[in-house]
Amino acid sequence: MSALQRFEQRLEQMISGAFARAFRSAVQPVEIAAALQRECDNNAQILSRQRRLVPNDFHVELSGTDLERLAPYDTAMADELVRQLEEHAQANAYSFPGPISIEFEGAEDLTTGRFRIRSQAQARVTGNSTHTQVGRARALLEVNGTQHPLLGGSVVVGRGTDADVRINDPGVSRRHIEFRVDAGGERPRVDVRDLGSTNGMLVDGQKMTSSIADDGTEVKIGSTTMTVRIEQEHPDV
């Protein structure tokens, strides 16, 4: 029995015939599963002889009709699709840069029975800060849905365990960039500099070795983009 057949069997056992009736003339779950596998196959990046990086963030776009039919089963289906992708990855020596995420979305230009998939490799991001520090920070770093305070002093971003903000991205060096923060004034001053990384950094799309970072500045290292957020000054009333 193939992986796709096992996926279909698990889904049928879990949801019974209701799902099959709802999707008789619409997008079939096994079609989505096969398309997700192809998305991994077509976007695999060779990291080493025995390891290939594949996307882990997937958006399945459906017609409004198909999305409505899927709604009662979307959580169960997403869970099974994640499981199926994990099996596919294990069989093909694929590595995900972070947790697998599958979202279903509507698309006005799609008709019933048609769908498309958008994907990206979104690295897992971890840091040492607490929720309290994040809440009180006047300058923050937003990375892949996470927030990390830029407190006074130095904040190192990299792939290594000794970095303050760790990004599981193969294009990121162990100690890739450093944010220097002066929080003593009315408004924090944030500077970013490259730490001699292999692939360098882009600041708002321009390759630089150092730069002043303002509110909204985007810094890209490897395939990961982070955004600097700085508390705006509040004029006296």
JSON list of C-alpha atoms in Angstrom, two decimals:
[
{"chain": "A", "resi": 1, "resn": "MET", "atom": "CA", "xyz": [0.00, 0.00, 0.00]},
{"chain": "A", "resi": 2, "resn": "SER", "atom": "CA", "xyz": [1.39, 3.41, -1.01]},
{"chain": "A", "resi": 3, "resn": "ALA", "atom": "CA", "xyz": [1.72, 6.37, 1.37]},
{"chain": "A", "resi": 4, "resn": "LEU", "atom": "CA", "xyz": [-1.14, 8.17, -0.38]},
{"chain": "A", "resi": 5, "resn": "GLN", "atom": "CA", "xyz": [-3.39, 5.10, -0.05]},
{"chain": "A", "resi": 6, "resn": "ARG", "atom": "CA", "xyz": [-2.59, 4.89, 3.67]},
{"chain": "A", "resi": 7, "resn": "PHE", "atom": "CA", "xyz": [-3.40, 8.59, 4.02]},
{"chain": "A", "resi": 8, "resn": "GLU", "atom": "CA", "xyz": [-6.76, 8.13, 2.29]},
{"chain": "A", "resi": 9, "resn": "GLN", "atom": "CA", "xyz": [-7.58, 5.09, 4.43]},
{"chain": "A", "resi": 10, "resn": "ARG", "atom": "CA", "xyz": [-6.79, 6.92, 7.68]},
{"chain": "A", "resi": 11, "resn": "LEU", "atom": "CA", "xyz": [-8.95, 9.86, 6.65]},
{"chain": "A", "resi": 12, "resn": "GLU", "atom": "CA", "xyz": [-11.87, 7.61, 5.74]},
{"chain": "A", "resi": 13, "resn": "GLN", "atom": "CA", "xyz": [-11.65, 5.75, 9.05]},
{"chain": "A", "resi": 14, "resn": "MET", "atom": "CA", "xyz": [-11.57, 8.98, 11.03]},
{"chain": "A", "resi": 15, "resn": "ILE", "atom": "CA", "xyz": [-14.31, 10.95, 9.29]},
{"chain": "A", "resi": 16, "resn": "SER", "atom": "CA", "xyz": [-16.40, 8.10, 7.87]},
{"chain": "A", "resi": 17, "resn": "GLY", "atom": "CA", "xyz": [-18.44, 8.62, 4.71]},
{"chain": "A", "resi": 18, "resn": "ALA", "atom": "CA", "xyz": [-19.49, 12.21, 5.42]},
{"chain": "A", "resi": 19, "resn": "PHE", "atom": "CA", "xyz": [-16.27, 13.61, 4.02]},
{"chain": "A", "resi": 20, "resn": "ALA", "atom": "CA", "xyz": [-16.48, 11.49, 0.86]},
{"chain": "A", "resi": 21, "resn": "ARG", "atom": "CA", "xyz": [-20.05, 12.64, 0.20]},
{"chain": "A", "resi": 22, "resn": "ALA", "atom": "CA", "xyz": [-19.16, 16.31, 0.70]},
{"chain": "A", "resi": 23, "resn": "PHE", "atom": "CA", "xyz": [-16.22, 16.09, -1.69]},
{"chain": "A", "resi": 24, "resn": "ARG", "atom": "CA", "xyz": [-17.68, 13.75, -4.32]},
{"chain": "A", "resi": 25, "resn": "SER", "atom": "CA", "xyz": [-17.56, 16.44, -7.06]},
{"chain": "A", "resi": 26, "resn": "ALA", "atom": "CA", "xyz": [-14.96, 18.74, -5.52]},
{"chain": "A", "resi": 27, "resn": "VAL", "atom": "CA", "xyz": [-11.26, 18.69, -4.65]},
{"chain": "A", "resi": 28, "resn": "GLN", "atom": "CA", "xyz": [-10.25, 15.27, -3.33]},
{"chain": "A", "resi": 29, "resn": "PRO", "atom": "CA", "xyz": [-8.03, 15.08, -0.22]},
{"chain": "A", "resi": 30, "resn": "VAL", "atom": "CA", "xyz": [-5.66, 12.61, -1.91]},
{"chain": "A", "resi": 31, "resn": "GLU", "atom": "CA", "xyz": [-5.09, 15.20, -4.69]},
{"chain": "A", "resi": 32, "resn": "ILE", "atom": "CA", "xyz": [-4.04, 17.78, -2.10]},
{"chain": "A", "resi": 33, "resn": "ALA", "atom": "CA", "xyz": [-1.78, 15.23, -0.39]},
{"chain": "A", "resi": 34, "resn": "ALA", "atom": "CA", "xyz": [-0.09, 14.36, -3.68]},
{"chain": "A", "resi": 35, "resn": "ALA", "atom": "CA", "xyz": [0.34, 18.06, -4.54]},
{"chain": "A", "resi": 36, "resn": "LEU", "atom": "CA", "xyz": [1.96, 18.75, -1.17]},
{"chain": "A", "resi": 37, "resn": "GLN", "atom": "CA", "xyz": [4.40, 15.90, -1.79]},
{"chain": "A", "resi": 38, "resn": "ARG", "atom": "CA", "xyz": [5.27, 17.36, -5.20]},
{"chain": "A", "resi": 39, "resn": "GLU", "atom": "CA", "xyz": [5.73, 20.78, -3.61]},
{"chain": "A", "resi": 40, "resn": "CYS", "atom": "CA", "xyz": [8.38, 19.27, -1.34]},
{"chain": "A", "resi": 41, "resn": "ASP", "atom": "CA", "xyz": [10.00, 17.31, -4.19]},
{"chain": "A", "resi": 42, "resn": "ASN", "atom": "CA", "xyz": [10.16, 20.34, -6.50]},
{"chain": "A", "resi": 43, "resn": "ASN", "atom": "CA", "xyz": [11.56, 22.70, -3.87]},
{"chain": "A", "resi": 44, "resn": "ALA", "atom": "CA", "xyz": [14.08, 20.45, -2.12]},
{"chain": "A", "resi": 45, "resn": "GLN", "atom": "CA", "xyz": [17.42, 22.16, -1.51]},
{"chain": "A", "resi": 46, "resn": "ILE", "atom": "CA", "xyz": [20.52, 20.01, -1.11]},
{"chain": "A", "resi": 47, "resn": "LEU", "atom": "CA", "xyz": [22.23, 20.69, 2.21]},
{"chain": "A", "resi": 48, "resn": "SER", "atom": "CA", "xyz": [24.49, 17.64, 2.24]},
{"chain": "A", "resi": 49, "resn": "ARG", "atom": "CA", "xyz": [24.75, 14.20, 0.68]},
{"chain": "A", "resi": 50, "resn": "GLN", "atom": "CA", "xyz": [22.19, 12.84, 3.12]},
{"chain": "A", "resi": 51, "resn": "ARG", "atom": "CA", "xyz": [20.04, 15.88, 3.86]},
{"chain": "A", "resi": 52, "resn": "ARG", "atom": "CA", "xyz": [17.70, 18.05, 1.78]},
{"chain": "A", "resi": 53, "resn": "LEU", "atom": "CA", "xyz": [15.70, 21.02, 3.03]},
{"chain": "A", "resi": 54, "resn": "VAL", "atom": "CA", "xyz": [12.04, 21.30, 2.00]},
{"chain": "A", "resi": 55, "resn": "PRO", "atom": "CA", "xyz": [9.25, 23.83, 2.69]},
{"chain": "A", "resi": 56, "resn": "ASN", "atom": "CA", "xyz": [7.30, 23.54, 5.91]},
{"chain": "A", "resi": 57, "resn": "ASP", "atom": "CA", "xyz": [4.75, 26.36, 5.55]},
{"chain": "A", "resi": 58, "resn": "PHE", "atom": "CA", "xyz": [1.92, 25.53, 3.12]},
{"chain": "A", "resi": 59, "resn": "HIS", "atom": "CA", "xyz": [-1.14, 27.49, 1.99]},
{"chain": "A", "resi": 60, "resn": "VAL", "atom": "CA", "xyz": [-3.77, 25.48, 0.10]},
{"chain": "A", "resi": 61, "resn": "GLU", "atom": "CA", "xyz": [-5.97, 27.82, -1.95]},
{"chain": "A", "resi": 62, "resn": "LEU", "atom": "CA", "xyz": [-9.46, 26.58, -2.86]},
{"chain": "A", "resi": 63, "resn": "SER", "atom": "CA", "xyz": [-12.62, 27.95, -4.41]},
{"chain": "A", "resi": 64, "resn": "GLY", "atom": "CA", "xyz": [-15.16, 29.41, -2.00]},
{"chain": "A", "resi": 65, "resn": "THR", "atom": "CA", "xyz": [-17.43, 26.40, -2.51]},
{"chain": "A", "resi": 66, "resn": "ASP", "atom": "CA", "xyz": [-14.69, 23.86, -1.77]},
{"chain": "A", "resi": 67, "resn": "LEU", "atom": "CA", "xyz": [-13.48, 25.85, 1.22]},
{"chain": "A", "resi": 68, "resn": "GLU", "atom": "CA", "xyz": [-17.00, 25.88, 2.68]},
{"chain": "A", "resi": 69, "resn": "ARG", "atom": "CA", "xyz": [-17.34, 22.11, 2.17]},
{"chain": "A", "resi": 70, "resn": "LEU", "atom": "CA", "xyz": [-13.97, 21.53, 3.82]},
{"chain": "A", "resi": 71, "resn": "ALA", "atom": "CA", "xyz": [-14.64, 23.72, 6.87]},
{"chain": "A", "resi": 72, "resn": "PRO", "atom": "CA", "xyz": [-16.12, 20.99, 9.15]},
{"chain": "A", "resi": 73, "resn": "TYR", "atom": "CA", "xyz": [-13.12, 18.73, 8.51]},
{"chain": "A", "resi": 74, "resn": "ASP", "atom": "CA", "xyz": [-10.22, 21.16, 7.99]},
{"chain": "A", "resi": 75, "resn": "THR", "atom": "CA", "xyz": [-8.49, 20.49, 11.33]},
{"chain": "A", "resi": 76, "resn": "ALA", "atom": "CA", "xyz": [-8.64, 16.70, 11.00]},
{"chain": "A", "resi": 77, "resn": "MET", "atom": "CA", "xyz": [-7.54, 16.88, 7.39]},
{"chain": "A", "resi": 78, "resn": "ALA", "atom": "CA", "xyz": [-4.64, 19.22, 8.15]},
{"chain": "A", "resi": 79, "resn": "ASP", "atom": "CA", "xyz": [-3.44, 16.87, 10.91]},
{"chain": "A", "resi": 80, "resn": "GLU", "atom": "CA", "xyz": [-3.48, 13.91, 8.54]},
{"chain": "A", "resi": 81, "resn": "LEU", "atom": "CA", "xyz": [-1.74, 15.90, 5.80]},
{"chain": "A", "resi": 82, "resn": "VAL", "atom": "CA", "xyz": [1.02, 16.84, 8.26]},
{"chain": "A", "resi": 83, "resn": "ARG", "atom": "CA", "xyz": [1.43, 13.19, 9.22]},
{"chain": "A", "resi": 84, "resn": "GLN", "atom": "CA", "xyz": [1.56, 12.16, 5.56]},
{"chain": "A", "resi": 85, "resn": "LEU", "atom": "CA", "xyz": [4.21, 14.82, 4.80]},
{"chain": "A", "resi": 86, "resn": "GLU", "atom": "CA", "xyz": [6.30, 13.62, 7.74]},
{"chain": "A", "resi": 87, "resn": "GLU", "atom": "CA", "xyz": [6.22, 10.09, 6.32]},
{"chain": "A", "resi": 88, "resn": "HIS", "atom": "CA", "xyz": [7.14, 11.38, 2.86]},
{"chain": "A", "resi": 89, "resn": "ALA", "atom": "CA", "xyz": [10.04, 13.36, 4.32]},
{"chain": "A", "resi": 90, "resn": "GLN", "atom": "CA", "xyz": [11.35, 10.37, 6.25]},
{"chain": "A", "resi": 91, "resn": "ALA", "atom": "CA", "xyz": [11.26, 8.20, 3.13]},
{"chain": "A", "resi": 92, "resn": "ASN", "atom": "CA", "xyz": [13.18, 10.78, 1.09]},
{"chain": "A", "resi": 93, "resn": "ALA", "atom": "CA", "xyz": [15.71, 12.14, 3.63]},
{"chain": "A", "resi": 94, "resn": "TYR", "atom": "CA", "xyz": [13.99, 15.53, 3.71]},
{"chain": "A", "resi": 95, "resn": "SER", "atom": "CA", "xyz": [14.39, 17.97, 6.59]},
{"chain": "A", "resi": 96, "resn": "PHE", "atom": "CA", "xyz": [11.90, 20.65, 7.61]},
{"chain": "A", "resi": 97, "resn": "PRO", "atom": "CA", "xyz": [13.39, 23.89, 9.02]},
{"chain": "A", "resi": 98, "resn": "GLY", "atom": "CA", "xyz": [10.57, 24.15, 11.55]},
{"chain": "A", "resi": 99, "resn": "PRO", "atom": "CA", "xyz": [7.10, 22.80, 12.41]},
{"chain": "A", "resi": 100, "resn": "ILE", "atom": "CA", "xyz": [4.84, 21.96, 9.45]},
{"chain": "A", "resi": 101, "resn": "SER", "atom": "CA", "xyz": [1.95, 24.38, 8.99]},
{"chain": "A", "resi": 102, "resn": "ILE", "atom": "CA", "xyz": [-0.94, 23.81, 6.56]},
{"chain": "A", "resi": 103, "resn": "GLU", "atom": "CA", "xyz": [-3.60, 26.50, 6.09]},
{"chain": "A", "resi": 104, "resn": "PHE", "atom": "CA", "xyz": [-6.67, 26.39, 3.83]},
{"chain": "A", "resi": 105, "resn": "GLU", "atom": "CA", "xyz": [-7.64, 29.67, 2.15]},
{"chain": "A", "resi": 106, "resn": "GLY", "atom": "CA", "xyz": [-10.21, 30.86, -0.36]},
{"chain": "A", "resi": 107, "resn": "ALA", "atom": "CA", "xyz": [-9.28, 32.23, -3.80]},
{"chain": "A", "resi": 108, "resn": "GLU", "atom": "CA", "xyz": [-11.84, 34.05, -5.96]},
{"chain": "A", "resi": 109, "resn": "ASP", "atom": "CA", "xyz": [-10.19, 33.03, -9.25]},
{"chain": "A", "resi": 110, "resn": "LEU", "atom": "CA", "xyz": [-10.49, 29.29, -8.58]},
{"chain": "A", "resi": 111, "resn": "THR", "atom": "CA", "xyz": [-13.51, 27.24, -9.65]},
{"chain": "A", "resi": 112, "resn": "THR", "atom": "CA", "xyz": [-14.92, 24.18, -7.88]},
{"chain": "A", "resi": 113, "resn": "GLY", "atom": "CA", "xyz": [-12.55, 21.24, -8.03]},
{"chain": "A", "resi": 114, "resn": "ARG", "atom": "CA", "xyz": [-9.43, 23.34, -8.63]},
{"chain": "A", "resi": 115, "resn": "PHE", "atom": "CA", "xyz": [-6.78, 24.35, -6.11]},
{"chain": "A", "resi": 116, "resn": "ARG", "atom": "CA", "xyz": [-3.19, 25.55, -5.85]},
{"chain": "A", "resi": 117, "resn": "ILE", "atom": "CA", "xyz": [-0.48, 25.47, -3.22]},
{"chain": "A", "resi": 118, "resn": "ARG", "atom": "CA", "xyz": [1.93, 28.15, -2.07]},
{"chain": "A", "resi": 119, "resn": "SER", "atom": "CA", "xyz": [4.84, 27.12, 0.13]},
{"chain": "A", "resi": 120, "resn": "GLN", "atom": "CA", "xyz": [7.94, 28.43, 1.80]},
{"chain": "A", "resi": 121, "resn": "ALA", "atom": "CA", "xyz": [10.65, 27.23, 4.15]},
{"chain": "A", "resi": 122, "resn": "GLN", "atom": "CA", "xyz": [10.03, 29.05, 7.42]},
{"chain": "A", "resi": 123, "resn": "ALA", "atom": "CA", "xyz": [12.76, 28.53, 9.97]},
{"chain": "A", "resi": 124, "resn": "ARG", "atom": "CA", "xyz": [12.07, 27.83, 13.62]},
{"chain": "A", "resi": 125, "resn": "VAL", "atom": "CA", "xyz": [13.06, 30.81, 15.76]},
{"chain": "A", "resi": 126, "resn": "THR", "atom": "CA", "xyz": [13.86, 30.65, 19.48]},
{"chain": "A", "resi": 127, "resn": "GLY", "atom": "CA", "xyz": [15.21, 33.13, 21.99]},
{"chain": "A", "resi": 128, "resn": "ASN", "atom": "CA", "xyz": [16.10, 33.60, 25.65]},
{"chain": "A", "resi": 129, "resn": "SER", "atom": "CA", "xyz": [13.67, 36.41, 26.49]},
{"chain": "A", "resi": 130, "resn": "THR", "atom": "CA", "xyz": [10.59, 36.22, 28.70]},
{"chain": "A", "resi": 131, "resn": "HIS", "atom": "CA", "xyz": [7.06, 37.42, 27.89]},
{"chain": "A", "resi": 132, "resn": "THR", "atom": "CA", "xyz": [7.57, 40.23, 30.40]},
{"chain": "A", "resi": 133, "resn": "GLN", "atom": "CA", "xyz": [10.70, 41.43, 28.59]},
{"chain": "A", "resi": 134, "resn": "VAL", "atom": "CA", "xyz": [8.87, 41.35, 25.26]},
{"chain": "A", "resi": 135, "resn": "GLY", "atom": "CA", "xyz": [5.96, 43.33, 26.70]},
{"chain": "A", "resi": 136, "resn": "ARG", "atom": "CA", "xyz": [8.18, 46.03, 28.18]},
{"chain": "A", "resi": 137, "resn": "ALA", "atom": "CA", "xyz": [10.60, 46.38, 25.27]},
{"chain": "A", "resi": 138, "resn": "ARG", "atom": "CA", "xyz": [10.70, 49.66, 23.36]},
{"chain": "A", "resi": 139, "resn": "ALA", "atom": "CA", "xyz": [12.45, 47.96, 20.44]},
{"chain": "A", "resi": 140, "resn": "LEU", "atom": "CA", "xyz": [11.60, 44.50, 19.08]},
{"chain": "A", "resi": 141, "resn": "LEU", "atom": "CA", "xyz": [12.66, 42.07, 16.41]},
{"chain": "A", "resi": 142, "resn": "GLU", "atom": "CA", "xyz": [9.82, 40.25, 14.58]},
{"chain": "A", "resi": 143, "resn": "VAL", "atom": "CA", "xyz": [10.86, 36.95, 12.97]},
{"chain": "A", "resi": 144, "resn": "ASN", "atom": "CA", "xyz": [8.54, 34.31, 11.50]},
{"chain": "A", "resi": 145, "resn": "GLY", "atom": "CA", "xyz": [5.67, 35.16, 13.80]},
{"chain": "A", "resi": 146, "resn": "THR", "atom": "CA", "xyz": [7.82, 35.54, 16.94]},
{"chain": "A", "resi": 147, "resn": "GLN", "atom": "CA", "xyz": [8.93, 38.65, 18.82]},
{"chain": "A", "resi": 148, "resn": "HIS", "atom": "CA", "xyz": [12.26, 39.22, 20.56]},
{"chain": "A", "resi": 149, "resn": "PRO", "atom": "CA", "xyz": [13.17, 42.31, 22.61]},
{"chain": "A", "resi": 150, "resn": "LEU", "atom": "CA", "xyz": [16.10, 44.45, 21.57]},
{"chain": "A", "resi": 151, "resn": "LEU", "atom": "CA", "xyz": [17.23, 45.53, 25.00]},
{"chain": "A", "resi": 152, "resn": "GLY", "atom": "CA", "xyz": [20.12, 47.85, 25.74]},
{"chain": "A", "resi": 153, "resn": "GLY", "atom": "CA", "xyz": [23.46, 46.36, 24.73]},
{"chain": "A", "resi": 154, "resn": "SER", "atom": "CA", "xyz": [24.02, 43.58, 22.19]},
{"chain": "A", "resi": 155, "resn": "VAL", "atom": "CA", "xyz": [21.66, 41.01, 20.67]},
{"chain": "A", "resi": 156, "resn": "VAL", "atom": "CA", "xyz": [23.32, 38.37, 18.46]},
{"chain": "A", "resi": 157, "resn": "VAL", "atom": "CA", "xyz": [21.23, 36.55, 15.85]},
{"chain": "A", "resi": 158, "resn": "GLY", "atom": "CA", "xyz": [22.47, 33.27, 14.36]},
{"chain": "A", "resi": 159, "resn": "ARG", "atom": "CA", "xyz": [22.07, 29.52, 14.05]},
{"chain": "A", "resi": 160, "resn": "GLY", "atom": "CA", "xyz": [24.38, 28.58, 16.93]},
{"chain": "A", "resi": 161, "resn": "THR", "atom": "CA", "xyz": [23.30, 27.72, 20.44]},
{"chain": "A", "resi": 162, "resn": "ASP", "atom": "CA", "xyz": [25.19, 30.71, 21.84]},
{"chain": "A", "resi": 163, "resn": "ALA", "atom": "CA", "xyz": [23.17, 33.25, 19.82]},
{"chain": "A", "resi": 164, "resn": "ASP", "atom": "CA", "xyz": [20.55, 35.30, 21.67]},
{"chain": "A", "resi": 165, "resn": "VAL", "atom": "CA", "xyz": [18.03, 34.73, 18.87]},
{"chain": "A", "resi": 166, "resn": "ARG", "atom": "CA", "xyz": [18.47, 31.36, 17.16]},
{"chain": "A", "resi": 167, "resn": "ILE", "atom": "CA", "xyz": [17.21, 30.71, 13.63]},
{"chain": "A", "resi": 168, "resn": "ASN", "atom": "CA", "xyz": [17.17, 27.18, 12.20]},
{"chain": "A", "resi": 169, "resn": "ASP", "atom": "CA", "xyz": [18.04, 28.32, 8.68]},
{"chain": "A", "resi": 170, "resn": "PRO", "atom": "CA", "xyz": [20.94, 26.62, 6.83]},
{"chain": "A", "resi": 171, "resn": "GLY", "atom": "CA", "xyz": [21.82, 29.93, 5.17]},
{"chain": "A", "resi": 172, "resn": "VAL", "atom": "CA", "xyz": [22.41, 31.56, 8.56]},
{"chain": "A", "resi": 173, "resn": "SER", "atom": "CA", "xyz": [25.85, 31.43, 10.21]},
{"chain": "A", "resi": 174, "resn": "ARG", "atom": "CA", "xyz": [26.28, 30.42, 13.84]},
{"chain": "A", "resi": 175, "resn": "ARG", "atom": "CA", "xyz": [26.80, 34.09, 14.80]},
{"chain": "A", "resi": 176, "resn": "HIS", "atom": "CA", "xyz": [25.48, 35.98, 11.80]},
{"chain": "A", "resi": 177, "resn": "ILE", "atom": "CA", "xyz": [24.54, 39.53, 12.79]},
{"chain": "A", "resi": 178, "resn": "GLU", "atom": "CA", "xyz": [24.49, 41.71, 15.88]},
{"chain": "A", "resi": 179, "resn": "PHE", "atom": "CA", "xyz": [22.03, 44.39, 16.90]},
{"chain": "A", "resi": 180, "resn": "ARG", "atom": "CA", "xyz": [23.51, 47.12, 19.12]},
{"chain": "A", "resi": 181, "resn": "VAL", "atom": "CA", "xyz": [20.86, 48.99, 21.07]},
{"chain": "A", "resi": 182, "resn": "ASP", "atom": "CA", "xyz": [21.17, 52.33, 22.87]},
{"chain": "A", "resi": 183, "resn": "ALA", "atom": "CA", "xyz": [18.02, 52.59, 24.96]},
{"chain": "A", "resi": 184, "resn": "GLY", "atom": "CA", "xyz": [19.12, 55.59, 27.00]},
{"chain": "A", "resi": 185, "resn": "GLY", "atom": "CA", "xyz": [17.47, 58.33, 24.96]},
{"chain": "A", "resi": 186, "resn": "GLU", "atom": "CA", "xyz": [13.85, 59.28, 24.40]},
{"chain": "A", "resi": 187, "resn": "ARG", "atom": "CA", "xyz": [13.77, 56.82, 21.50]},
{"chain": "A", "resi": 188, "resn": "PRO", "atom": "CA", "xyz": [15.97, 53.70, 21.21]},
{"chain": "A", "resi": 189, "resn": "ARG", "atom": "CA", "xyz": [18.74, 53.76, 18.63]},
{"chain": "A", "resi": 190, "resn": "VAL", "atom": "CA", "xyz": [19.33, 50.42, 16.89]},
{"chain": "A", "resi": 191, "resn": "ASP", "atom": "CA", "xyz": [22.34, 49.55, 14.75]},
{"chain": "A", "resi": 192, "resn": "VAL", "atom": "CA", "xyz": [22.88, 46.23, 12.97]},
{"chain": "A", "resi": 193, "resn": "ARG", "atom": "CA", "xyz": [26.18, 44.83, 11.71]},
{"chain": "A", "resi": 194, "resn": "ASP", "atom": "CA", "xyz": [27.33, 41.65, 10.02]},
{"chain": "A", "resi": 195, "resn": "LEU", "atom": "CA", "xyz": [29.64, 39.47, 12.12]},
{"chain": "A", "resi": 196, "resn": "GLY", "atom": "CA", "xyz": [31.69, 38.15, 9.18]},
{"chain": "A", "resi": 197, "resn": "SER", "atom": "CA", "xyz": [28.99, 35.70, 8.12]},
{"chain": "A", "resi": 198, "resn": "THR", "atom": "CA", "xyz": [29.29, 33.46, 5.07]},
{"chain": "A", "resi": 199, "resn": "ASN", "atom": "CA", "xyz": [26.27, 34.84, 3.21]},
{"chain": "A", "resi": 200, "resn": "GLY", "atom": "CA", "xyz": [26.11, 38.42, 4.49]},
{"chain": "A", "resi": 201, "resn": "MET", "atom": "CA", "xyz": [22.93, 40.39, 5.14]},
{"chain": "A", "resi": 202, "resn": "LEU", "atom": "CA", "xyz": [20.45, 42.53, 3.23]},
{"chain": "A", "resi": 203, "resn": "VAL", "atom": "CA", "xyz": [19.01, 45.66, 4.82]},
{"chain": "A", "resi": 204, "resn": "ASP", "atom": "CA", "xyz": [15.84, 46.77, 3.04]},
{"chain": "A", "resi": 205, "resn": "GLY", "atom": "CA", "xyz": [17.02, 44.81, 0.01]},
{"chain": "A", "resi": 206, "resn": "GLN", "atom": "CA", "xyz": [20.55, 46.25, -0.09]},
{"chain": "A", "resi": 207, "resn": "LYS", "atom": "CA", "xyz": [23.64, 44.25, 0.81]},
{"chain": "A", "resi": 208, "resn": "MET", "atom": "CA", "xyz": [25.41, 45.95, 3.71]},
{"chain": "A", "resi": 209, "resn": "THR", "atom": "CA", "xyz": [27.89, 45.18, 6.44]},
{"chain": "A", "resi": 210, "resn": "SER", "atom": "CA", "xyz": [26.37, 47.68, 8.90]},
{"chain": "A", "resi": 211, "resn": "SER", "atom": "CA", "xyz": [23.42, 50.02, 9.05]},
{"chain": "A", "resi": 212, "resn": "ILE", "atom": "CA", "xyz": [21.17, 52.05, 11.31]},
{"chain": "A", "resi": 213, "resn": "ALA", "atom": "CA", "xyz": [17.82, 50.26, 11.73]},
{"chain": "A", "resi": 214, "resn": "ASP", "atom": "CA", "xyz": [14.65, 52.31, 11.99]},
{"chain": "A", "resi": 215, "resn": "ASP", "atom": "CA", "xyz": [11.09, 51.22, 12.70]},
{"chain": "A", "resi": 216, "resn": "GLY", "atom": "CA", "xyz": [10.05, 48.90, 9.88]},
{"chain": "A", "resi": 217, "resn": "THR", "atom": "CA", "xyz": [13.57, 48.15, 8.66]},
{"chain": "A", "resi": 218, "resn": "GLU", "atom": "CA", "xyz": [13.78, 44.65, 7.16]},
{"chain": "A", "resi": 219, "resn": "VAL", "atom": "CA", "xyz": [16.96, 42.62, 7.63]},
{"chain": "A", "resi": 220, "resn": "LYS", "atom": "CA", "xyz": [17.36, 39.38, 5.66]},
{"chain": "A", "resi": 221, "resn": "ILE", "atom": "CA", "xyz": [19.88, 36.65, 6.47]},
{"chain": "A", "resi": 222, "resn": "GLY", "atom": "CA", "xyz": [19.78, 33.32, 4.68]},
{"chain": "A", "resi": 223, "resn": "SER", "atom": "CA", "xyz": [16.16, 32.89, 3.60]},
{"chain": "A", "resi": 224, "resn": "THR", "atom": "CA", "xyz": [14.79, 34.54, 6.75]},
{"chain": "A", "resi": 225, "resn": "THR", "atom": "CA", "xyz": [13.54, 38.13, 6.91]},
{"chain": "A", "resi": 226, "resn": "MET", "atom": "CA", "xyz": [13.18, 39.95, 10.22]},
{"chain": "A", "resi": 227, "resn": "THR", "atom": "CA", "xyz": [11.57, 43.32, 10.89]},
{"chain": "A", "resi": 228, "resn": "VAL", "atom": "CA", "xyz": [12.74, 45.89, 13.45]},
{"chain": "A", "resi": 229, "resn": "ARG", "atom": "CA", "xyz": [10.01, 47.57, 15.48]},
{"chain": "A", "resi": 230, "resn": "ILE", "atom": "CA", "xyz": [10.88, 50.69, 17.48]},
{"chain": "A", "resi": 231, "resn": "GLU", "atom": "CA", "xyz": [8.50, 52.52, 19.79]},
{"chain": "A", "resi": 232, "resn": "GLN", "atom": "CA", "xyz": [7.47, 55.79, 18.22]},
{"chain": "A", "resi": 233, "resn": "GLU", "atom": "CA", "xyz": [7.97, 59.05, 20.04]},
{"chain": "A", "resi": 234, "resn": "HIS", "atom": "CA", "xyz": [4.83, 60.53, 21.53]},
{"chain": "A", "resi": 235, "resn": "PRO", "atom": "CA", "xyz": [4.78, 64.33, 21.20]},
{"chain": "A", "resi": 236, "resn": "ASP", "atom": "CA", "xyz": [3.66, 66.28, 24.26]},
{"chain": "A", "resi": 237, "resn": "VAL", "atom": "CA", "xyz": [0.03, 67.34, 24.10]}
]
